[in-house]
Amino acid sequence: EAGVAQSPRYKIIEKRQSVAFWCNPISGHATLYWYQQILGQGPKLLIQFQNNGVVDDSQLPKDRFSAERLKGVDSTLKIQPAKLEDSAVYLCASSFRGGARLNTEAFFGQGTRLTVV
Amino acid sequence: AQSVTQLGSHVSVSEGALVLLRCNYSSSVPPYLFWYVQYPNQGLQLLLKYTSAATLVKGINGFEAEFKKSETSFHLTKPSAHMSDAAEYFCAVRSSGGGADGLTFGKGTHLIIQP
């Protein structure tokens, strides 16, 4: 079974530039998450999709971050314009949304390491 | 709001010694708790999860954790550390409400194995 695919693995941009990250979840997984992991901290949820609808984006800085999952499969996370404090690893995760969803495992991709200079 | 506290940002043990990584949670409802491991430049891998079926949970790679409601704890243990266990470990609690079920993570504990 293929895992969660993310690209690119690394990205270096200057502040005020824009950047986009791509994620392809495990086939059949209806739920997709984007997390931000700043160095030395645990991942923080940015946004959760159920199919192509947003379930939770309460921690997404909407003035500069946006995300979409138009066809309910792969997803794109965008930052525009980037700030120095956006330097982090951006992790995508997916899970199969069954009836007992709260104990369902989330599978993580390898992440995209963003450096803003 | 739910939260997780991991005591000790770094833990160092000798190879073959007991591993104990501490996690305390705060939750107003019965929690769903997870331990994940992260190797350098990798994503997170599930070690084990507590789902109320049993208080002692066994996971992969010889790890286990015990849920103690009275202490609001979910500490991770392994009887004998191996060099390959060196990694970052995260405790997480799953939130719920309105369909939102994202994980809330602790800050992580870096496990160092001394030869």
PDB file of C-alpha atoms in Angstrom:
ATOM      1  CA  GLU A   1       0.000   0.000   0.000  1.00  0.00           C
ATOM      2  CA  ALA A   2       1.481   3.341  -1.015  1.00  0.00           C
ATOM      3  CA  GLY A   3       1.849   5.900   1.745  1.00  0.00           C
ATOM      4  CA  VAL A   4       1.074   9.593   1.867  1.00  0.00           C
ATOM      5  CA  ALA A   5       3.074  11.376  -0.825  1.00  0.00           C
ATOM      6  CA  GLN A   6       4.293  14.945  -0.427  1.00  0.00           C
ATOM      7  CA  SER A   7       6.308  17.239  -2.659  1.00  0.00           C
ATOM      8  CA  PRO A   8       8.649  18.947  -2.719  1.00  0.00           C
ATOM      9  CA  ARG A   9      10.764  17.566   0.149  1.00  0.00           C
ATOM     10  CA  TYR A  10      12.662  20.820   0.594  1.00  0.00           C
ATOM     11  CA  LYS A  11      12.013  24.417  -0.383  1.00  0.00           C
ATOM     12  CA  ILE A  12      13.946  27.609   0.237  1.00  0.00           C
ATOM     13  CA  ILE A  13      12.301  30.947  -0.545  1.00  0.00           C
ATOM     14  CA  GLU A  14      12.769  34.593   0.337  1.00  0.00           C
ATOM     15  CA  LYS A  15      10.311  36.347   2.620  1.00  0.00           C
ATOM     16  CA  ARG A  16       7.307  37.815   0.873  1.00  0.00           C
ATOM     17  CA  GLN A  17       7.484  35.171  -1.862  1.00  0.00           C
ATOM     18  CA  SER A  18       4.766  32.569  -2.339  1.00  0.00           C
ATOM     19  CA  VAL A  19       5.078  28.795  -2.082  1.00  0.00           C
ATOM     20  CA  ALA A  20       2.850  25.772  -2.564  1.00  0.00           C
ATOM     21  CA  PHE A  21       2.999  22.250  -1.194  1.00  0.00           C
ATOM     22  CA  TRP A  22       1.288  19.206  -2.619  1.00  0.00           C
ATOM     23  CA  CYS A  23      -0.080  16.115  -0.891  1.00  0.00           C
ATOM     24  CA  ASN A  24      -1.566  12.887  -2.226  1.00  0.00           C
ATOM     25  CA  PRO A  25      -3.193  10.839   0.544  1.00  0.00           C
ATOM     26  CA  ILE A  26      -3.516   7.082   0.787  1.00  0.00           C
ATOM     27  CA  SER A  27      -6.084   5.793  -1.678  1.00  0.00           C
ATOM     28  CA  GLY A  28      -9.547   5.642  -0.148  1.00  0.00           C
ATOM     29  CA  HIS A  29      -8.779   7.953   2.752  1.00  0.00           C
ATOM     30  CA  ALA A  30     -11.519  10.545   2.997  1.00  0.00           C
ATOM     31  CA  THR A  31      -9.890  12.670   5.698  1.00  0.00           C
ATOM     32  CA  LEU A  32      -6.815  14.783   5.016  1.00  0.00           C
ATOM     33  CA  TYR A  33      -4.891  16.968   7.465  1.00  0.00           C
ATOM     34  CA  TRP A  34      -2.146  19.568   7.128  1.00  0.00           C
ATOM     35  CA  TYR A  35       0.130  20.132  10.126  1.00  0.00           C
ATOM     36  CA  GLN A  36       2.892  22.674  10.733  1.00  0.00           C
ATOM     37  CA  GLN A  37       5.898  21.494  12.747  1.00  0.00           C
ATOM     38  CA  ILE A  38       8.255  24.234  13.873  1.00  0.00           C
ATOM     39  CA  LEU A  39      11.727  23.097  14.925  1.00  0.00           C
ATOM     40  CA  GLY A  40      11.688  21.767  18.479  1.00  0.00           C
ATOM     41  CA  GLN A  41       7.905  21.592  18.709  1.00  0.00           C
ATOM     42  CA  GLY A  42       5.168  19.095  18.092  1.00  0.00           C
ATOM     43  CA  PRO A  43       3.039  19.304  14.950  1.00  0.00           C
ATOM     44  CA  LYS A  44       0.167  21.788  15.014  1.00  0.00           C
ATOM     45  CA  LEU A  45      -2.993  21.182  13.024  1.00  0.00           C
ATOM     46  CA  LEU A  46      -3.605  23.798  10.339  1.00  0.00           C
ATOM     47  CA  ILE A  47      -6.592  22.395   8.487  1.00  0.00           C
ATOM     48  CA  GLN A  48      -8.695  19.241   8.190  1.00  0.00           C
ATOM     49  CA  PHE A  49     -10.651  18.157   5.105  1.00  0.00           C
ATOM     50  CA  GLN A  50     -13.377  15.561   4.897  1.00  0.00           C
ATOM     51  CA  ASN A  51     -13.542  14.663   1.209  1.00  0.00           C
ATOM     52  CA  ASN A  52     -13.420  18.115  -0.446  1.00  0.00           C
ATOM     53  CA  GLY A  53     -14.999  20.037   2.438  1.00  0.00           C
ATOM     54  CA  VAL A  54     -13.212  21.876   5.253  1.00  0.00           C
ATOM     55  CA  VAL A  55     -14.011  20.477   8.702  1.00  0.00           C
ATOM     56  CA  ASP A  56     -11.605  22.530  10.812  1.00  0.00           C
ATOM     57  CA  ASP A  57      -9.439  25.489   9.832  1.00  0.00           C
ATOM     58  CA  SER A  58      -9.501  27.313  13.162  1.00  0.00           C
ATOM     59  CA  GLN A  59      -5.693  27.425  13.419  1.00  0.00           C
ATOM     60  CA  LEU A  60      -4.992  28.341   9.809  1.00  0.00           C
ATOM     61  CA  PRO A  61      -3.595  31.909   9.410  1.00  0.00           C
ATOM     62  CA  LYS A  62      -6.081  32.778   6.729  1.00  0.00           C
ATOM     63  CA  ASP A  63      -4.494  36.110   5.856  1.00  0.00           C
ATOM     64  CA  ARG A  64      -1.582  34.270   4.244  1.00  0.00           C
ATOM     65  CA  PHE A  65      -2.340  30.546   4.199  1.00  0.00           C
ATOM     66  CA  SER A  66      -4.831  28.769   1.966  1.00  0.00           C
ATOM     67  CA  ALA A  67      -5.566  25.153   1.193  1.00  0.00           C
ATOM     68  CA  GLU A  68      -7.777  23.281  -1.186  1.00  0.00           C
ATOM     69  CA  ARG A  69      -8.819  19.742  -1.986  1.00  0.00           C
ATOM     70  CA  LEU A  70     -10.948  20.279  -5.041  1.00  0.00           C
ATOM     71  CA  LYS A  71     -11.678  16.698  -6.098  1.00  0.00           C
ATOM     72  CA  GLY A  72     -11.527  15.166  -2.653  1.00  0.00           C
ATOM     73  CA  VAL A  73      -8.232  13.436  -3.317  1.00  0.00           C
ATOM     74  CA  ASP A  74      -4.973  15.385  -3.436  1.00  0.00           C
ATOM     75  CA  SER A  75      -4.507  18.728  -1.722  1.00  0.00           C
ATOM     76  CA  THR A  76      -2.440  21.891  -2.035  1.00  0.00           C
ATOM     77  CA  LEU A  77      -1.338  24.187   0.786  1.00  0.00           C
ATOM     78  CA  LYS A  78      -0.213  27.686  -0.194  1.00  0.00           C
ATOM     79  CA  ILE A  79       1.532  30.475   1.660  1.00  0.00           C
ATOM     80  CA  GLN A  80       1.437  33.989   0.238  1.00  0.00           C
ATOM     81  CA  PRO A  81       3.345  36.039   1.238  1.00  0.00           C
ATOM     82  CA  ALA A  82       5.747  33.973   3.339  1.00  0.00           C
ATOM     83  CA  LYS A  83       7.252  35.275   6.580  1.00  0.00           C
ATOM     84  CA  LEU A  84      10.407  34.187   8.375  1.00  0.00           C
ATOM     85  CA  GLU A  85       8.318  32.524  11.092  1.00  0.00           C
ATOM     86  CA  ASP A  86       6.747  30.215   8.490  1.00  0.00           C
ATOM     87  CA  SER A  87       9.995  28.228   8.390  1.00  0.00           C
ATOM     88  CA  ALA A  88       8.889  24.756   9.440  1.00  0.00           C
ATOM     89  CA  VAL A  89       8.128  21.253   8.236  1.00  0.00           C
ATOM     90  CA  TYR A  90       4.671  20.932   6.716  1.00  0.00           C
ATOM     91  CA  LEU A  91       3.219  17.494   7.244  1.00  0.00           C
ATOM     92  CA  CYS A  92       0.277  15.998   5.439  1.00  0.00           C
ATOM     93  CA  ALA A  93      -1.662  13.125   6.982  1.00  0.00           C
ATOM     94  CA  SER A  94      -4.673  11.072   5.987  1.00  0.00           C
ATOM     95  CA  SER A  95      -7.056   8.648   7.634  1.00  0.00           C
ATOM     96  CA  PHE A  96      -9.908   6.390   6.648  1.00  0.00           C
ATOM     97  CA  ARG A  97     -13.077   7.826   8.075  1.00  0.00           C
ATOM     98  CA  GLY A  98     -14.935   4.879   9.515  1.00  0.00           C
ATOM     99  CA  GLY A  99     -17.622   4.761  12.165  1.00  0.00           C
ATOM    100  CA  ALA A 100     -15.139   4.672  15.039  1.00  0.00           C
ATOM    101  CA  ARG A 101     -13.245   7.648  13.702  1.00  0.00           C
ATOM    102  CA  LEU A 102     -11.754   8.872  16.933  1.00  0.00           C
ATOM    103  CA  ASN A 103      -9.464   5.861  17.293  1.00  0.00           C
ATOM    104  CA  THR A 104      -8.567   5.766  13.623  1.00  0.00           C
ATOM    105  CA  GLU A 105      -4.878   6.024  12.856  1.00  0.00           C
ATOM    106  CA  ALA A 106      -3.628   8.996  10.891  1.00  0.00           C
ATOM    107  CA  PHE A 107      -0.835   8.174   8.417  1.00  0.00           C
ATOM    108  CA  PHE A 108       1.776  10.870   7.852  1.00  0.00           C
ATOM    109  CA  GLY A 109       3.849  11.801   4.843  1.00  0.00           C
ATOM    110  CA  GLN A 110       7.551  12.637   5.089  1.00  0.00           C
ATOM    111  CA  GLY A 111       6.833  16.355   5.041  1.00  0.00           C
ATOM    112  CA  THR A 112       8.108  19.411   3.201  1.00  0.00           C
ATOM    113  CA  ARG A 113      10.833  21.376   4.931  1.00  0.00           C
ATOM    114  CA  LEU A 114      10.362  25.091   4.222  1.00  0.00           C
ATOM    115  CA  THR A 115      13.088  27.616   4.908  1.00  0.00           C
ATOM    116  CA  VAL A 116      12.200  31.291   4.549  1.00  0.00           C
ATOM    117  CA  VAL A 117      15.221  33.612   4.322  1.00  0.00           C
TER     118      VAL A 117
ATOM    119  CA  ALA B   1      -9.750  22.282  25.183  1.00  0.00           C
ATOM    120  CA  GLN B   2      -7.531  19.229  25.241  1.00  0.00           C
ATOM    121  CA  SER B   3      -3.790  19.364  25.781  1.00  0.00           C
ATOM    122  CA  VAL B   4      -0.775  17.148  26.283  1.00  0.00           C
ATOM    123  CA  THR B   5       2.326  17.738  28.373  1.00  0.00           C
ATOM    124  CA  GLN B   6       5.484  15.739  27.846  1.00  0.00           C
ATOM    125  CA  LEU B   7       7.910  15.973  30.738  1.00  0.00           C
ATOM    126  CA  GLY B   8      11.518  16.184  29.643  1.00  0.00           C
ATOM    127  CA  SER B   9      12.520  17.456  26.221  1.00  0.00           C
ATOM    128  CA  HIS B  10      15.499  15.082  26.245  1.00  0.00           C
ATOM    129  CA  VAL B  11      15.851  11.660  27.846  1.00  0.00           C
ATOM    130  CA  SER B  12      19.105   9.726  27.792  1.00  0.00           C
ATOM    131  CA  VAL B  13      19.357   6.030  28.654  1.00  0.00           C
ATOM    132  CA  SER B  14      21.971   3.343  28.198  1.00  0.00           C
ATOM    133  CA  GLU B  15      21.464   0.581  25.683  1.00  0.00           C
ATOM    134  CA  GLY B  16      19.608  -2.257  27.404  1.00  0.00           C
ATOM    135  CA  ALA B  17      18.131   0.001  30.086  1.00  0.00           C
ATOM    136  CA  LEU B  18      14.476   0.797  30.720  1.00  0.00           C
ATOM    137  CA  VAL B  19      12.950   3.563  28.633  1.00  0.00           C
ATOM    138  CA  LEU B  20      10.306   5.766  30.295  1.00  0.00           C
ATOM    139  CA  LEU B  21       8.816   8.739  28.446  1.00  0.00           C
ATOM    140  CA  ARG B  22       6.209  10.710  30.336  1.00  0.00           C
ATOM    141  CA  CYS B  23       2.945  12.111  29.022  1.00  0.00           C
ATOM    142  CA  ASN B  24       0.125  13.808  30.912  1.00  0.00           C
ATOM    143  CA  TYR B  25      -3.077  14.882  29.265  1.00  0.00           C
ATOM    144  CA  SER B  26      -5.899  17.277  29.949  1.00  0.00           C
ATOM    145  CA  SER B  27      -9.307  16.396  28.622  1.00  0.00           C
ATOM    146  CA  SER B  28     -12.888  17.048  29.646  1.00  0.00           C
ATOM    147  CA  VAL B  29     -14.071  13.873  27.961  1.00  0.00           C
ATOM    148  CA  PRO B  30     -12.633  10.354  27.767  1.00  0.00           C
ATOM    149  CA  PRO B  31      -9.530  10.829  25.662  1.00  0.00           C
ATOM    150  CA  TYR B  32      -8.157   9.013  22.687  1.00  0.00           C
ATOM    151  CA  LEU B  33      -4.379   8.993  23.180  1.00  0.00           C
ATOM    152  CA  PHE B  34      -1.566   8.170  20.811  1.00  0.00           C
ATOM    153  CA  TRP B  35       2.203   7.839  20.788  1.00  0.00           C
ATOM    154  CA  TYR B  36       4.055   8.581  17.566  1.00  0.00           C
ATOM    155  CA  VAL B  37       7.761   8.261  16.742  1.00  0.00           C
ATOM    156  CA  GLN B  38       9.653  10.478  14.305  1.00  0.00           C
ATOM    157  CA  TYR B  39      13.039   9.550  12.898  1.00  0.00           C
ATOM    158  CA  PRO B  40      15.238  12.296  11.370  1.00  0.00           C
ATOM    159  CA  ASN B  41      13.794  13.743   8.172  1.00  0.00           C
ATOM    160  CA  GLN B  42      10.841  11.376   8.325  1.00  0.00           C
ATOM    161  CA  GLY B  43       7.149  11.677   8.990  1.00  0.00           C
ATOM    162  CA  LEU B  44       5.450  10.380  12.099  1.00  0.00           C
ATOM    163  CA  GLN B  45       4.818   6.676  12.647  1.00  0.00           C
ATOM    164  CA  LEU B  46       2.214   5.346  15.056  1.00  0.00           C
ATOM    165  CA  LEU B  47       3.652   3.371  17.976  1.00  0.00           C
ATOM    166  CA  LEU B  48       0.412   2.658  19.819  1.00  0.00           C
ATOM    167  CA  LYS B  49      -2.984   4.067  20.718  1.00  0.00           C
ATOM    168  CA  TYR B  50      -5.361   3.993  23.676  1.00  0.00           C
ATOM    169  CA  THR B  51      -9.012   3.580  22.795  1.00  0.00           C
ATOM    170  CA  SER B  52     -10.553   2.554  26.157  1.00  0.00           C
ATOM    171  CA  ALA B  53     -10.534  -1.185  25.395  1.00  0.00           C
ATOM    172  CA  ALA B  54      -7.619  -1.857  27.770  1.00  0.00           C
ATOM    173  CA  THR B  55      -5.518   0.329  30.040  1.00  0.00           C
ATOM    174  CA  LEU B  56      -2.240  -1.370  29.085  1.00  0.00           C
ATOM    175  CA  VAL B  57      -1.568  -0.944  25.417  1.00  0.00           C
ATOM    176  CA  LYS B  58       1.108  -2.793  23.500  1.00  0.00           C
ATOM    177  CA  GLY B  59       2.621  -1.266  20.406  1.00  0.00           C
ATOM    178  CA  ILE B  60       5.298  -1.885  17.849  1.00  0.00           C
ATOM    179  CA  ASN B  61       9.020  -2.333  18.501  1.00  0.00           C
ATOM    180  CA  GLY B  62       8.436  -3.567  22.065  1.00  0.00           C
ATOM    181  CA  PHE B  63       6.880  -0.354  23.358  1.00  0.00           C
ATOM    182  CA  GLU B  64       3.853  -0.217  25.622  1.00  0.00           C
ATOM    183  CA  ALA B  65       1.922   2.431  27.498  1.00  0.00           C
ATOM    184  CA  GLU B  66      -0.426   2.412  30.463  1.00  0.00           C
ATOM    185  CA  PHE B  67      -3.452   4.670  30.724  1.00  0.00           C
ATOM    186  CA  LYS B  68      -4.006   5.915  34.284  1.00  0.00           C
ATOM    187  CA  LYS B  69      -7.136   8.013  34.574  1.00  0.00           C
ATOM    188  CA  SER B  70      -6.478   9.001  38.199  1.00  0.00           C
ATOM    189  CA  GLU B  71      -3.118  10.430  37.220  1.00  0.00           C
ATOM    190  CA  THR B  72      -4.215  11.659  33.759  1.00  0.00           C
ATOM    191  CA  SER B  73      -1.120   9.961  32.400  1.00  0.00           C
ATOM    192  CA  PHE B  74      -0.175   7.801  29.440  1.00  0.00           C
ATOM    193  CA  HIS B  75       3.525   7.076  29.904  1.00  0.00           C
ATOM    194  CA  LEU B  76       5.481   5.143  27.281  1.00  0.00           C
ATOM    195  CA  THR B  77       7.866   2.382  28.316  1.00  0.00           C
ATOM    196  CA  LYS B  78      10.194  -0.194  26.830  1.00  0.00           C
ATOM    197  CA  PRO B  79      12.015  -2.740  29.023  1.00  0.00           C
ATOM    198  CA  SER B  80      15.297  -2.696  27.113  1.00  0.00           C
ATOM    199  CA  ALA B  81      16.482   0.174  24.928  1.00  0.00           C
ATOM    200  CA  HIS B  82      18.090  -0.462  21.558  1.00  0.00           C
ATOM    201  CA  MET B  83      20.258   1.921  19.594  1.00  0.00           C
ATOM    202  CA  SER B  84      17.600   2.009  16.873  1.00  0.00           C
ATOM    203  CA  ASP B  85      15.129   3.552  19.358  1.00  0.00           C
ATOM    204  CA  ALA B  86      16.924   6.897  19.179  1.00  0.00           C
ATOM    205  CA  ALA B  87      14.323   9.289  17.788  1.00  0.00           C
ATOM    206  CA  GLU B  88      11.768  11.953  18.693  1.00  0.00           C
ATOM    207  CA  TYR B  89       8.635  10.727  20.459  1.00  0.00           C
ATOM    208  CA  PHE B  90       5.326  12.564  20.511  1.00  0.00           C
ATOM    209  CA  CYS B  91       2.297  12.009  22.682  1.00  0.00           C
ATOM    210  CA  ALA B  92      -0.990  13.204  21.196  1.00  0.00           C
ATOM    211  CA  VAL B  93      -4.648  13.468  22.112  1.00  0.00           C
ATOM    212  CA  ARG B  94      -7.466  13.469  19.642  1.00  0.00           C
ATOM    213  CA  SER B  95      -9.961  16.258  19.845  1.00  0.00           C
ATOM    214  CA  SER B  96     -13.540  15.884  18.815  1.00  0.00           C
ATOM    215  CA  GLY B  97     -16.513  18.045  18.086  1.00  0.00           C
ATOM    216  CA  GLY B  98     -18.425  18.858  14.955  1.00  0.00           C
ATOM    217  CA  GLY B  99     -16.507  16.312  12.958  1.00  0.00           C
ATOM    218  CA  ALA B 100     -13.120  17.844  13.770  1.00  0.00           C
ATOM    219  CA  ASP B 101     -10.768  15.160  15.005  1.00  0.00           C
ATOM    220  CA  GLY B 102      -7.272  16.489  14.499  1.00  0.00           C
ATOM    221  CA  LEU B 103      -4.493  15.477  16.869  1.00  0.00           C
ATOM    222  CA  THR B 104      -3.092  17.796  19.524  1.00  0.00           C
ATOM    223  CA  PHE B 105       0.572  16.960  20.070  1.00  0.00           C
ATOM    224  CA  GLY B 106       2.953  17.485  22.946  1.00  0.00           C
ATOM    225  CA  LYS B 107       6.283  19.194  22.335  1.00  0.00           C
ATOM    226  CA  GLY B 108       8.085  15.889  21.995  1.00  0.00           C
ATOM    227  CA  THR B 109      10.832  14.038  23.827  1.00  0.00           C
ATOM    228  CA  HIS B 110      14.146  13.350  22.165  1.00  0.00           C
ATOM    229  CA  LEU B 111      15.349   9.891  23.195  1.00  0.00           C
ATOM    230  CA  ILE B 112      19.108   9.421  23.251  1.00  0.00           C
ATOM    231  CA  ILE B 113      20.584   5.948  23.575  1.00  0.00           C
ATOM    232  CA  GLN B 114      24.062   5.720  25.066  1.00  0.00           C
ATOM    233  CA  PRO B 115      26.171   2.728  23.953  1.00  0.00           C
TER     234      PRO B 115
END
